[in-house]
Amino acid sequence: MFDLEMIRDVYSSYKSKVDSAKKILNRPLTLTEKILYAHLKQALPTEPFKRGDEYVFFGPDRVAMQDATAQMALLQFMQAGKHQVAVPSTVHCDHLILAETGAQSDLDNANTVNKEVYEFLSSVSNKYGIGFWKPGAGIIHQVVLENYAFPGGMMVGTDSHTVNAGGLGMVAIGVGGADAVDVMVGMPWELKFPKLIGVKLTGQLNGWASAKDVILKLAGILTVKGGTGAIVEYFGDGADSLSCTGKGTICNMGAEIGATTSLFAYDDSMRDYLRSTGREDVVTAADEVADYISPDPEVAADPESYYDQVIHIDLSTLEPHVNGPFTPDKAWPISEFAKAIKDNNYPPKLEVGLIGSCTNSSYEDLDRAASLARQAKEKNLKAKAEYTITPGSEMVRFTVERDGLLALFESIGGVVLANACGPCIGQWKRHNVENLGKNSIITSFNRNFAKRNDGNPNTHAFVASPEIVTAFVLSGDLTFNPMKDSLINENGEKVMLDPPSGDKLPSKGFDVEDAGFIAPPEDGSSVEVLVSDTSERLQLLDPFDAWDGNDLIGLKLLIKAQGKCTTDHISMAGPWLKFRGHLDNISNNMLIGAINAFNGEANTVKNHITGSYGPVPDSARLYKSEGVGTVVIGDENYGEGSSREHAAMEPRHLGVRVVVVKSFARIHETNLKKQGMFALTFVNVDDYNKVQEDDSISFLGLSTFSPGSQVSMSLEHSDGSKDEIELNHTYNQLQIDWLTAGSALNLIKRN
């Protein structure tokens, strides 16, 4: 049982804070509004905050960090001059374990290969009072749901899927490491007050449909940027019918629609889950404020009056969905998927099916998938594709092994991987991937960008529920529809799969021998954190230079990125994860996945000093050595995807001064600001087309840079002609102070 006194303290003032907010708004409140106003770290306003417009300071209850992003977050925290974290914080070692042969061997290998990093994270945790979850303990978001999330709470995490905790009624927001440092040092944390999207769920799931299909359908409705700047709040009788972990799945993939976070109201499914995970005391405390961690009844009765957008989904008629390839918002109902495969010439043969991950690795998920494995044994079916299973935590893994589920998966050829992210984030040593042409895989993960899982641009990755993935594994054919098509078993007989079934929670309760948690000592002042000067994986940080307040003249174009440019394109994961604690080394992957608009190629840009073409990082390093600042131009929703701040720190480190795009994804825009960079947008998106390869670029009017102002970008073309382009920004005065200081961290240290 963690943080009980903190949770009780949060609830002790909940009623008075929410009642005070209700007087200001003078109307019933949504759940989101109750949680946000209850976590203000500033005086109550005299007027309601303007959604989508006004920056507000909050005081989150806790911080969670996964090992890949924790390295940079904690390297920054070490510079802040604090002796201990101000709020409960944890580190989770889940990203650096490479999936290759199986759970134990992969874990053993990770402990050897990553020894230096794990020791660094453990020692920093011990020194500053941070809880440490060792390798193999589980995926951060599943571990948080099992141990830390609580209804009505607020947390930040250095991973975009922190939003998973919304399944337990928590406003949980993915941030960059610099934002986490703000919270860990006890400073107010800033967020633009979000807009509200209400999703009314009616009816109940049945047959093959699962909670995963709710968010797959919603992704098709809202697209990858439809939730940007908004919190998605689910309500209705359909919401009450879902399991707590099913709610977590839905909230988890809210990151794929760009939402700030997603959440459900406190209900019986949450009570059941809290009790099942040994947190009866949290139930007792939450029940005392139950009306304050749910929306007011008037909201559900008339949602259009309280949300900025309302979407209705009937669970009773919801079809299973398959999304992809290459983007998580290309949504196909199962009844249309076979046609989509044929019409779009997607490879119909399934090579690999992968289930688990932070999105779908609960007991319920694995039990429902295992029911199909059980049918396969009974109906004499064999897997027609490779099959991997990733449990979400050691507690889940131990429990499903006890209940015989792992044996069922292994009976049809399944390989159980370590309790870690693995293939979901590119930590997958897929065999013979280099020689594969166009091929298809299907996962129960959350993202499916090109090359994300296995590094192969020819791999078409689709996303579905664990049940649908397992059905496809038994067929080996993506044109198969388990709701109506039969399979031929080993005896040559036609057999049909029955709809999956499974328990929401284990009937015998959860069990575990070693959950993997290591508590910090009460006094860590004597703990020494060692970072070798010759390390290839860890590097102490030097402060970024301050901005002198002057215009930026004569900058060169580093790259004009065309089309989707996610944080995976800007700072790839996979094998690059090993450098997440070494800014200079990881900067060698900067923008190597972005497509150059002038030649349609990745990692090939013109350098205006040499006149030749070469890799993006090499060109940036040459410009930096010559004292020439550079500019990155981007398309829509630039920086979509992960919260990784390396995608902002690498350009900053290699001399990029300004990023100008049609639109930003929320977390990436904030990360750029935190690192002291100019993040600007075109007033007229068609002006993107005016930027030419050989331009000399200047930014004018910066001496009067202020909230609400515009910036002029001057393009001097190689033929002597010029274009003047107007740009917008969303900086407030504090964020301008970050610019002036060189970074938010510089400002913290100065103050």
GROMACS .gro file of C-alpha atoms in nm, residues 383-744:
model
  362
  383ALA     CA    1  -0.118  -2.116  -3.490
  384LYS     CA    2  -0.042  -2.013  -3.846
  385ALA     CA    3   0.178  -1.718  -3.746
  386GLU     CA    4   0.435  -1.639  -3.480
  387TYR     CA    5   0.277  -1.535  -3.151
  388THR     CA    6   0.422  -1.338  -2.860
  389ILE     CA    7   0.273  -1.250  -2.522
  390THR     CA    8   0.392  -0.958  -2.307
  391PRO     CA    9   0.249  -0.950  -1.952
  392GLY     CA   10   0.211  -0.599  -1.813
  393SER     CA   11   0.358  -0.660  -1.470
  394GLU     CA   12   0.512  -0.932  -1.257
  395MET     CA   13   0.190  -0.945  -1.056
  396VAL     CA   14  -0.013  -1.013  -1.371
  397ARG     CA   15   0.245  -1.258  -1.503
  398PHE     CA   16   0.265  -1.454  -1.177
  399THR     CA   17  -0.114  -1.467  -1.150
  400VAL     CA   18  -0.181  -1.580  -1.508
  401GLU     CA   19   0.091  -1.843  -1.479
  402ARG     CA   20  -0.070  -1.968  -1.158
  403ASP     CA   21  -0.406  -1.988  -1.335
  404GLY     CA   22  -0.266  -2.180  -1.632
  405LEU     CA   23  -0.302  -1.907  -1.895
  406LEU     CA   24   0.064  -1.895  -1.993
  407ALA     CA   25   0.060  -2.270  -2.049
  408LEU     CA   26  -0.235  -2.226  -2.285
  409PHE     CA   27  -0.048  -1.965  -2.489
  410GLU     CA   28   0.261  -2.184  -2.504
  411SER     CA   29   0.051  -2.481  -2.615
  412ILE     CA   30  -0.023  -2.305  -2.945
  413GLY     CA   31   0.338  -2.191  -2.991
  414GLY     CA   32   0.323  -1.861  -2.805
  415VAL     CA   33   0.646  -1.712  -2.671
  416VAL     CA   34   0.615  -1.529  -2.341
  417LEU     CA   35   0.833  -1.218  -2.332
  418ALA     CA   36   0.960  -1.019  -2.035
  419ASN     CA   37   0.730  -0.787  -1.843
  420ALA     CA   38   0.843  -0.488  -2.045
  421CYS     CA   39   0.765  -0.271  -2.347
  422GLY     CA   40   0.968  -0.475  -2.596
  423PRO     CA   41   0.831  -0.485  -2.952
  424CYS     CA   42   0.583  -0.204  -2.883
  425ILE     CA   43   0.866   0.051  -2.879
  426GLY     CA   44   1.104  -0.115  -3.123
  427GLN     CA   45   1.290  -0.320  -2.861
  428TRP     CA   46   1.241  -0.632  -3.070
  429LYS     CA   47   1.513  -0.836  -3.234
  430ARG     CA   48   1.287  -0.974  -3.501
  431HIS     CA   49   1.455  -1.253  -3.694
  432ASN     CA   50   1.532  -1.203  -4.066
  433VAL     CA   51   1.360  -0.864  -4.067
  434GLU     CA   52   1.622  -0.713  -4.298
  435ASN     CA   53   1.533  -0.959  -4.574
  436LEU     CA   54   1.158  -0.918  -4.550
  437GLY     CA   55   0.969  -0.745  -4.825
  438LYS     CA   56   0.616  -0.614  -4.771
  439ASN     CA   57   0.475  -0.803  -4.475
  440SER     CA   58   0.205  -0.771  -4.210
  441ILE     CA   59   0.202  -0.797  -3.832
  442ILE     CA   60  -0.083  -0.727  -3.592
  443THR     CA   61  -0.051  -0.616  -3.230
  444SER     CA   62  -0.261  -0.519  -2.932
  445PHE     CA   63  -0.026  -0.223  -2.882
  446ASN     CA   64  -0.109   0.145  -2.933
  447ARG     CA   65   0.108   0.283  -3.214
  448ASN     CA   66   0.195   0.148  -3.554
  449PHE     CA   67   0.409   0.412  -3.724
  450ALA     CA   68   0.636   0.288  -4.003
  451LYS     CA   69   0.945   0.110  -3.866
  452ARG     CA   70   0.831   0.154  -3.505
  453ASN     CA   71   0.813  -0.213  -3.408
  454ASP     CA   72   1.092  -0.378  -3.606
  455GLY     CA   73   1.275  -0.102  -3.793
  456ASN     CA   74   1.152  -0.229  -4.131
  457PRO     CA   75   0.966   0.025  -4.349
  458ASN     CA   76   0.802  -0.266  -4.535
  459THR     CA   77   0.623  -0.393  -4.226
  460HIS     CA   78   0.252  -0.312  -4.225
  461ALA     CA   79   0.154  -0.299  -3.858
  462PHE     CA   80  -0.211  -0.321  -3.758
  463VAL     CA   81  -0.364  -0.267  -3.413
  464ALA     CA   82  -0.654  -0.463  -3.261
  465SER     CA   83  -0.766  -0.621  -2.934
  466PRO     CA   84  -0.572  -0.922  -2.795
  467GLU     CA   85  -0.870  -1.142  -2.884
  468ILE     CA   86  -0.874  -1.035  -3.249
  469VAL     CA   87  -0.495  -1.065  -3.270
  470THR     CA   88  -0.514  -1.421  -3.137
  471ALA     CA   89  -0.788  -1.513  -3.383
  472PHE     CA   90  -0.574  -1.386  -3.670
  473VAL     CA   91  -0.278  -1.587  -3.541
  474LEU     CA   92  -0.493  -1.901  -3.565
  475SER     CA   93  -0.591  -1.816  -3.922
  476GLY     CA   94  -0.267  -1.664  -4.051
  477ASP     CA   95  -0.478  -1.457  -4.290
  478LEU     CA   96  -0.586  -1.097  -4.239
  479THR     CA   97  -0.890  -1.142  -4.462
  480PHE     CA   98  -1.032  -1.380  -4.201
  481ASN     CA   99  -1.332  -1.255  -4.002
  482PRO     CA  100  -1.371  -1.462  -3.683
  483MET     CA  101  -1.731  -1.346  -3.644
  484LYS     CA  102  -1.844  -1.529  -3.959
  485ASP     CA  103  -1.560  -1.727  -4.120
  486SER     CA  104  -1.459  -2.084  -4.041
  487LEU     CA  105  -1.112  -2.236  -4.016
  488ILE     CA  106  -0.981  -2.573  -4.134
  489ASN     CA  107  -0.836  -2.770  -3.843
  490GLU     CA  108  -0.560  -3.031  -3.847
  491ASN     CA  109  -0.816  -3.302  -3.934
  492GLY     CA  110  -0.939  -3.108  -4.238
  493GLU     CA  111  -1.263  -3.016  -4.064
  494LYS     CA  112  -1.433  -2.677  -4.074
  495VAL     CA  113  -1.459  -2.521  -3.730
  496MET     CA  114  -1.576  -2.185  -3.602
  497LEU     CA  115  -1.426  -1.990  -3.315
  498ASP     CA  116  -1.667  -1.902  -3.037
  499PRO     CA  117  -1.660  -1.546  -2.903
  500PRO     CA  118  -1.391  -1.498  -2.636
  501SER     CA  119  -1.469  -1.495  -2.266
  502GLY     CA  120  -1.275  -1.410  -1.955
  503ASP     CA  121  -1.288  -1.280  -1.600
  504LYS     CA  122  -1.244  -0.909  -1.533
  505LEU     CA  123  -1.041  -0.994  -1.223
  506PRO     CA  124  -0.886  -1.324  -1.110
  507SER     CA  125  -1.133  -1.530  -0.910
  508LYS     CA  126  -0.855  -1.637  -0.672
  509GLY     CA  127  -0.718  -1.285  -0.641
  510PHE     CA  128  -0.384  -1.150  -0.757
  511ASP     CA  129  -0.066  -1.307  -0.629
  512VAL     CA  130   0.306  -1.235  -0.660
  513GLU     CA  131   0.628  -1.341  -0.489
  514ASP     CA  132   0.850  -1.043  -0.577
  515ALA     CA  133   0.674  -0.745  -0.734
  516GLY     CA  134   1.011  -0.580  -0.803
  517PHE     CA  135   0.991  -0.266  -0.588
  518ILE     CA  136   1.290  -0.122  -0.404
  519ALA     CA  137   1.218   0.156  -0.155
  520PRO     CA  138   1.472   0.436  -0.112
  521PRO     CA  139   1.649   0.485   0.222
  522GLU     CA  140   1.507   0.744   0.460
  523ASP     CA  141   1.826   0.947   0.423
  524GLY     CA  142   2.003   0.929   0.089
  525SER     CA  143   2.240   1.220   0.144
  526SER     CA  144   2.545   0.994   0.154
  527VAL     CA  145   2.459   0.812  -0.169
  528GLU     CA  146   2.703   0.893  -0.448
  529VAL     CA  147   2.584   0.911  -0.808
  530LEU     CA  148   2.866   0.823  -1.044
  531VAL     CA  149   2.873   0.915  -1.412
  532SER     CA  150   3.196   0.824  -1.589
  533ASP     CA  151   3.352   1.088  -1.814
  534THR     CA  152   3.415   0.814  -2.070
  535SER     CA  153   3.067   0.662  -2.061
  536GLU     CA  154   2.894   0.616  -2.395
  537ARG     CA  155   2.553   0.596  -2.228
  538LEU     CA  156   2.549   0.866  -1.962
  539GLN     CA  157   2.658   1.228  -1.978
  540LEU     CA  158   2.613   1.508  -1.728
  541LEU     CA  159   2.434   1.807  -1.877
  542ASP     CA  160   2.573   2.150  -1.951
  543PRO     CA  161   2.325   2.441  -1.944
  544PHE     CA  162   2.201   2.569  -2.278
  545ASP     CA  163   2.301   2.922  -2.376
  546ALA     CA  164   2.061   3.207  -2.299
  547TRP     CA  165   1.894   3.408  -2.576
  548ASP     CA  166   2.015   3.767  -2.602
  549GLY     CA  167   1.673   3.900  -2.698
  550ASN     CA  168   1.777   4.002  -3.050
  551ASP     CA  169   1.642   3.905  -3.391
  552LEU     CA  170   1.779   3.588  -3.547
  553ILE     CA  171   1.950   3.675  -3.876
  554GLY     CA  172   2.090   3.458  -4.155
  555LEU     CA  173   1.988   3.116  -4.030
  556LYS     CA  174   2.004   2.818  -4.264
  557LEU     CA  175   1.741   2.556  -4.335
  558LEU     CA  176   1.840   2.224  -4.179
  559ILE     CA  177   1.542   2.028  -4.311
  560LYS     CA  178   1.193   2.090  -4.439
  561ALA     CA  179   1.007   1.783  -4.316
  562GLN     CA  180   0.719   1.659  -4.528
  563GLY     CA  181   0.415   1.472  -4.402
  564LYS     CA  182   0.395   1.280  -4.074
  565CYS     CA  183   0.691   1.368  -3.853
  566THR     CA  184   0.644   1.205  -3.514
  567THR     CA  185   0.887   1.195  -3.225
  568ASP     CA  186   0.993   0.857  -3.367
  569HIS     CA  187   1.102   1.038  -3.683
  570ILE     CA  188   1.279   1.309  -3.482
  571SER     CA  189   1.445   1.081  -3.225
  572MET     CA  190   1.406   0.712  -3.299
  573ALA     CA  191   1.372   0.453  -3.024
  574GLY     CA  192   1.475   0.090  -3.080
  575PRO     CA  193   1.856   0.056  -3.067
  576TRP     CA  194   1.891   0.428  -2.990
  577LEU     CA  195   1.733   0.379  -2.648
  578LYS     CA  196   2.075   0.290  -2.509
  579PHE     CA  197   2.185   0.651  -2.555
  580ARG     CA  198   1.890   0.815  -2.379
  581GLY     CA  199   2.120   0.933  -2.098
  582HIS     CA  200   2.387   1.075  -2.330
  583LEU     CA  201   2.267   1.383  -2.515
  584ASP     CA  202   2.558   1.411  -2.756
  585ASN     CA  203   2.553   1.047  -2.864
  586ILE     CA  204   2.178   1.023  -2.907
  587SER     CA  205   2.182   1.342  -3.112
  588ASN     CA  206   2.331   1.131  -3.391
  589ASN     CA  207   1.975   1.011  -3.459
  590MET     CA  208   1.825   1.361  -3.483
  591LEU     CA  209   1.560   1.379  -3.757
  592ILE     CA  210   1.707   1.083  -3.945
  593GLY     CA  211   1.356   0.949  -4.002
  594ALA     CA  212   1.206   1.275  -4.130
  595ILE     CA  213   1.131   1.297  -4.502
  596ASN     CA  214   1.307   1.583  -4.680
  597ALA     CA  215   1.042   1.772  -4.877
  598PHE     CA  216   1.291   1.854  -5.154
  599ASN     CA  217   1.400   1.501  -5.246
  600GLY     CA  218   1.152   1.269  -5.075
  601GLU     CA  219   1.433   1.095  -4.890
  602ALA     CA  220   1.508   1.039  -4.524
  603ASN     CA  221   1.834   1.157  -4.365
  604THR     CA  222   1.966   1.330  -4.677
  605VAL     CA  223   1.975   1.710  -4.669
  606LYS     CA  224   2.175   1.980  -4.844
  607ASN     CA  225   2.444   2.150  -4.641
  608HIS     CA  226   2.490   2.510  -4.750
  609ILE     CA  227   2.849   2.529  -4.631
  610THR     CA  228   2.973   2.237  -4.840
  611GLY     CA  229   2.699   2.235  -5.105
  612SER     CA  230   2.673   1.858  -5.073
  613TYR     CA  231   2.404   1.624  -4.939
  614GLY     CA  232   2.442   1.412  -4.629
  615PRO     CA  233   2.289   1.298  -4.300
  616VAL     CA  234   2.089   1.551  -4.097
  617PRO     CA  235   2.297   1.525  -3.775
  618ASP     CA  236   2.625   1.565  -3.968
  619SER     CA  237   2.497   1.877  -4.137
  620ALA     CA  238   2.373   2.020  -3.806
  621ARG     CA  239   2.709   1.955  -3.640
  622LEU     CA  240   2.894   2.136  -3.918
  623TYR     CA  241   2.664   2.438  -3.895
  624LYS     CA  242   2.709   2.443  -3.518
  625SER     CA  243   3.088   2.428  -3.547
  626GLU     CA  244   3.074   2.728  -3.782
  627GLY     CA  245   2.844   2.925  -3.552
  628VAL     CA  246   2.552   2.912  -3.796
  629GLY     CA  247   2.205   2.873  -3.647
  630THR     CA  248   1.953   2.650  -3.822
  631VAL     CA  249   1.578   2.617  -3.873
  632VAL     CA  250   1.350   2.314  -3.900
  633ILE     CA  251   1.028   2.344  -4.101
  634GLY     CA  252   0.750   2.092  -4.039
  635ASP     CA  253   0.404   1.984  -4.147
  636GLU     CA  254   0.080   1.921  -3.952
  637ASN     CA  255   0.079   1.776  -3.598
  638TYR     CA  256   0.456   1.793  -3.583
  639GLY     CA  257   0.597   1.592  -3.292
  640GLU     CA  258   0.302   1.356  -3.264
  641GLY     CA  259   0.358   1.054  -3.045
  642SER     CA  260   0.586   0.997  -2.749
  643SER     CA  261   0.662   1.246  -2.473
  644ARG     CA  262   1.036   1.198  -2.531
  645GLU     CA  263   1.202   1.535  -2.476
  646HIS     CA  264   1.510   1.413  -2.663
  647ALA     CA  265   1.319   1.517  -2.976
  648ALA     CA  266   1.350   1.875  -2.847
  649MET     CA  267   1.686   1.852  -2.670
  650GLU     CA  268   1.872   1.707  -2.968
  651PRO     CA  269   1.788   1.995  -3.206
  652ARG     CA  270   1.869   2.240  -2.924
  653HIS     CA  271   2.203   2.069  -2.864
  654LEU     CA  272   2.293   2.071  -3.234
  655GLY     CA  273   2.219   2.437  -3.292
  656VAL     CA  274   1.858   2.449  -3.416
  657ARG     CA  275   1.717   2.784  -3.302
  658VAL     CA  276   1.363   2.775  -3.444
  659VAL     CA  277   1.104   2.514  -3.541
  660VAL     CA  278   0.825   2.642  -3.769
  661VAL     CA  279   0.536   2.411  -3.853
  662LYS     CA  280   0.175   2.407  -3.966
  663SER     CA  281   0.070   2.272  -3.624
  664PHE     CA  282   0.227   2.106  -3.319
  665ALA     CA  283   0.138   1.809  -3.106
  666ARG     CA  284   0.092   1.935  -2.749
  667ILE     CA  285   0.372   1.762  -2.562
  668HIS     CA  286   0.636   1.832  -2.824
  669GLU     CA  287   0.552   2.203  -2.843
  670THR     CA  288   0.588   2.225  -2.464
  671ASN     CA  289   0.917   2.034  -2.473
  672LEU     CA  290   1.059   2.276  -2.729
  673LYS     CA  291   0.959   2.570  -2.512
  674LYS     CA  292   1.109   2.409  -2.202
  675GLN     CA  293   1.444   2.372  -2.378
  676GLY     CA  294   1.456   2.739  -2.477
  677MET     CA  295   1.363   2.708  -2.844
  678PHE     CA  296   1.128   2.910  -3.063
  679ALA     CA  297   0.826   2.696  -3.157
  680LEU     CA  298   0.625   2.890  -3.416
  681THR     CA  299   0.336   2.817  -3.653
  682PHE     CA  300   0.239   2.952  -3.993
  683VAL     CA  301  -0.049   3.201  -3.988
  684ASN     CA  302  -0.123   3.077  -4.340
  685VAL     CA  303  -0.037   2.707  -4.367
  686ASP     CA  304   0.018   2.743  -4.744
  687ASP     CA  305   0.326   2.954  -4.663
  688TYR     CA  306   0.497   2.624  -4.586
  689ASN     CA  307   0.531   2.590  -4.965
  690LYS     CA  308   0.730   2.915  -4.991
  691VAL     CA  309   1.027   2.780  -4.798
  692GLN     CA  310   1.298   2.681  -5.047
  693GLU     CA  311   1.600   2.460  -5.001
  694ASP     CA  312   1.870   2.730  -5.034
  695ASP     CA  313   1.696   2.999  -4.829
  696SER     CA  314   1.868   3.228  -4.585
  697ILE     CA  315   1.615   3.272  -4.305
  698SER     CA  316   1.572   3.555  -4.054
  699PHE     CA  317   1.323   3.608  -3.773
  700LEU     CA  318   1.232   3.969  -3.717
  701GLY     CA  319   1.043   4.157  -3.448
  702LEU     CA  320   1.176   3.941  -3.164
  703SER     CA  321   1.268   4.246  -2.957
  704THR     CA  322   0.896   4.290  -2.896
  705PHE     CA  323   0.825   3.917  -2.859
  706SER     CA  324   0.538   3.895  -2.612
  707PRO     CA  325   0.220   3.696  -2.546
  708GLY     CA  326  -0.011   3.724  -2.847
  709SER     CA  327   0.243   3.890  -3.075
  710GLN     CA  328   0.340   3.770  -3.420
  711VAL     CA  329   0.684   3.706  -3.565
  712SER     CA  330   0.797   3.783  -3.917
  713MET     CA  331   1.003   3.520  -4.100
  714SER     CA  332   1.205   3.658  -4.389
  715LEU     CA  333   1.307   3.415  -4.662
  716GLU     CA  334   1.589   3.528  -4.888
  717HIS     CA  335   1.588   3.293  -5.186
  718SER     CA  336   1.890   3.195  -5.392
  719ASP     CA  337   1.764   3.396  -5.692
  720GLY     CA  338   1.762   3.717  -5.484
  721SER     CA  339   1.386   3.729  -5.434
  722LYS     CA  340   1.230   3.745  -5.087
  723ASP     CA  341   0.919   3.633  -4.905
  724GLU     CA  342   0.792   3.774  -4.576
  725ILE     CA  343   0.582   3.528  -4.377
  726GLU     CA  344   0.385   3.591  -4.060
  727LEU     CA  345   0.406   3.340  -3.779
  728ASN     CA  346   0.207   3.279  -3.462
  729HIS     CA  347   0.314   3.150  -3.123
  730THR     CA  348   0.150   3.044  -2.797
  731TYR     CA  349   0.414   3.163  -2.546
  732ASN     CA  350   0.305   3.324  -2.223
  733GLN     CA  351   0.537   3.544  -2.017
  734LEU     CA  352   0.681   3.259  -1.811
  735GLN     CA  353   0.762   3.065  -2.127
  736ILE     CA  354   0.929   3.374  -2.272
  737ASP     CA  355   1.136   3.383  -1.954
  738TRP     CA  356   1.244   3.026  -2.035
  739LEU     CA  357   1.360   3.148  -2.375
  740THR     CA  358   1.550   3.437  -2.225
  741ALA     CA  359   1.717   3.215  -1.966
  742GLY     CA  360   1.802   2.949  -2.224
  743SER     CA  361   1.574   2.683  -2.080
  744ALA     CA  362   1.319   2.627  -1.806
   0.00000   0.00000   0.00000
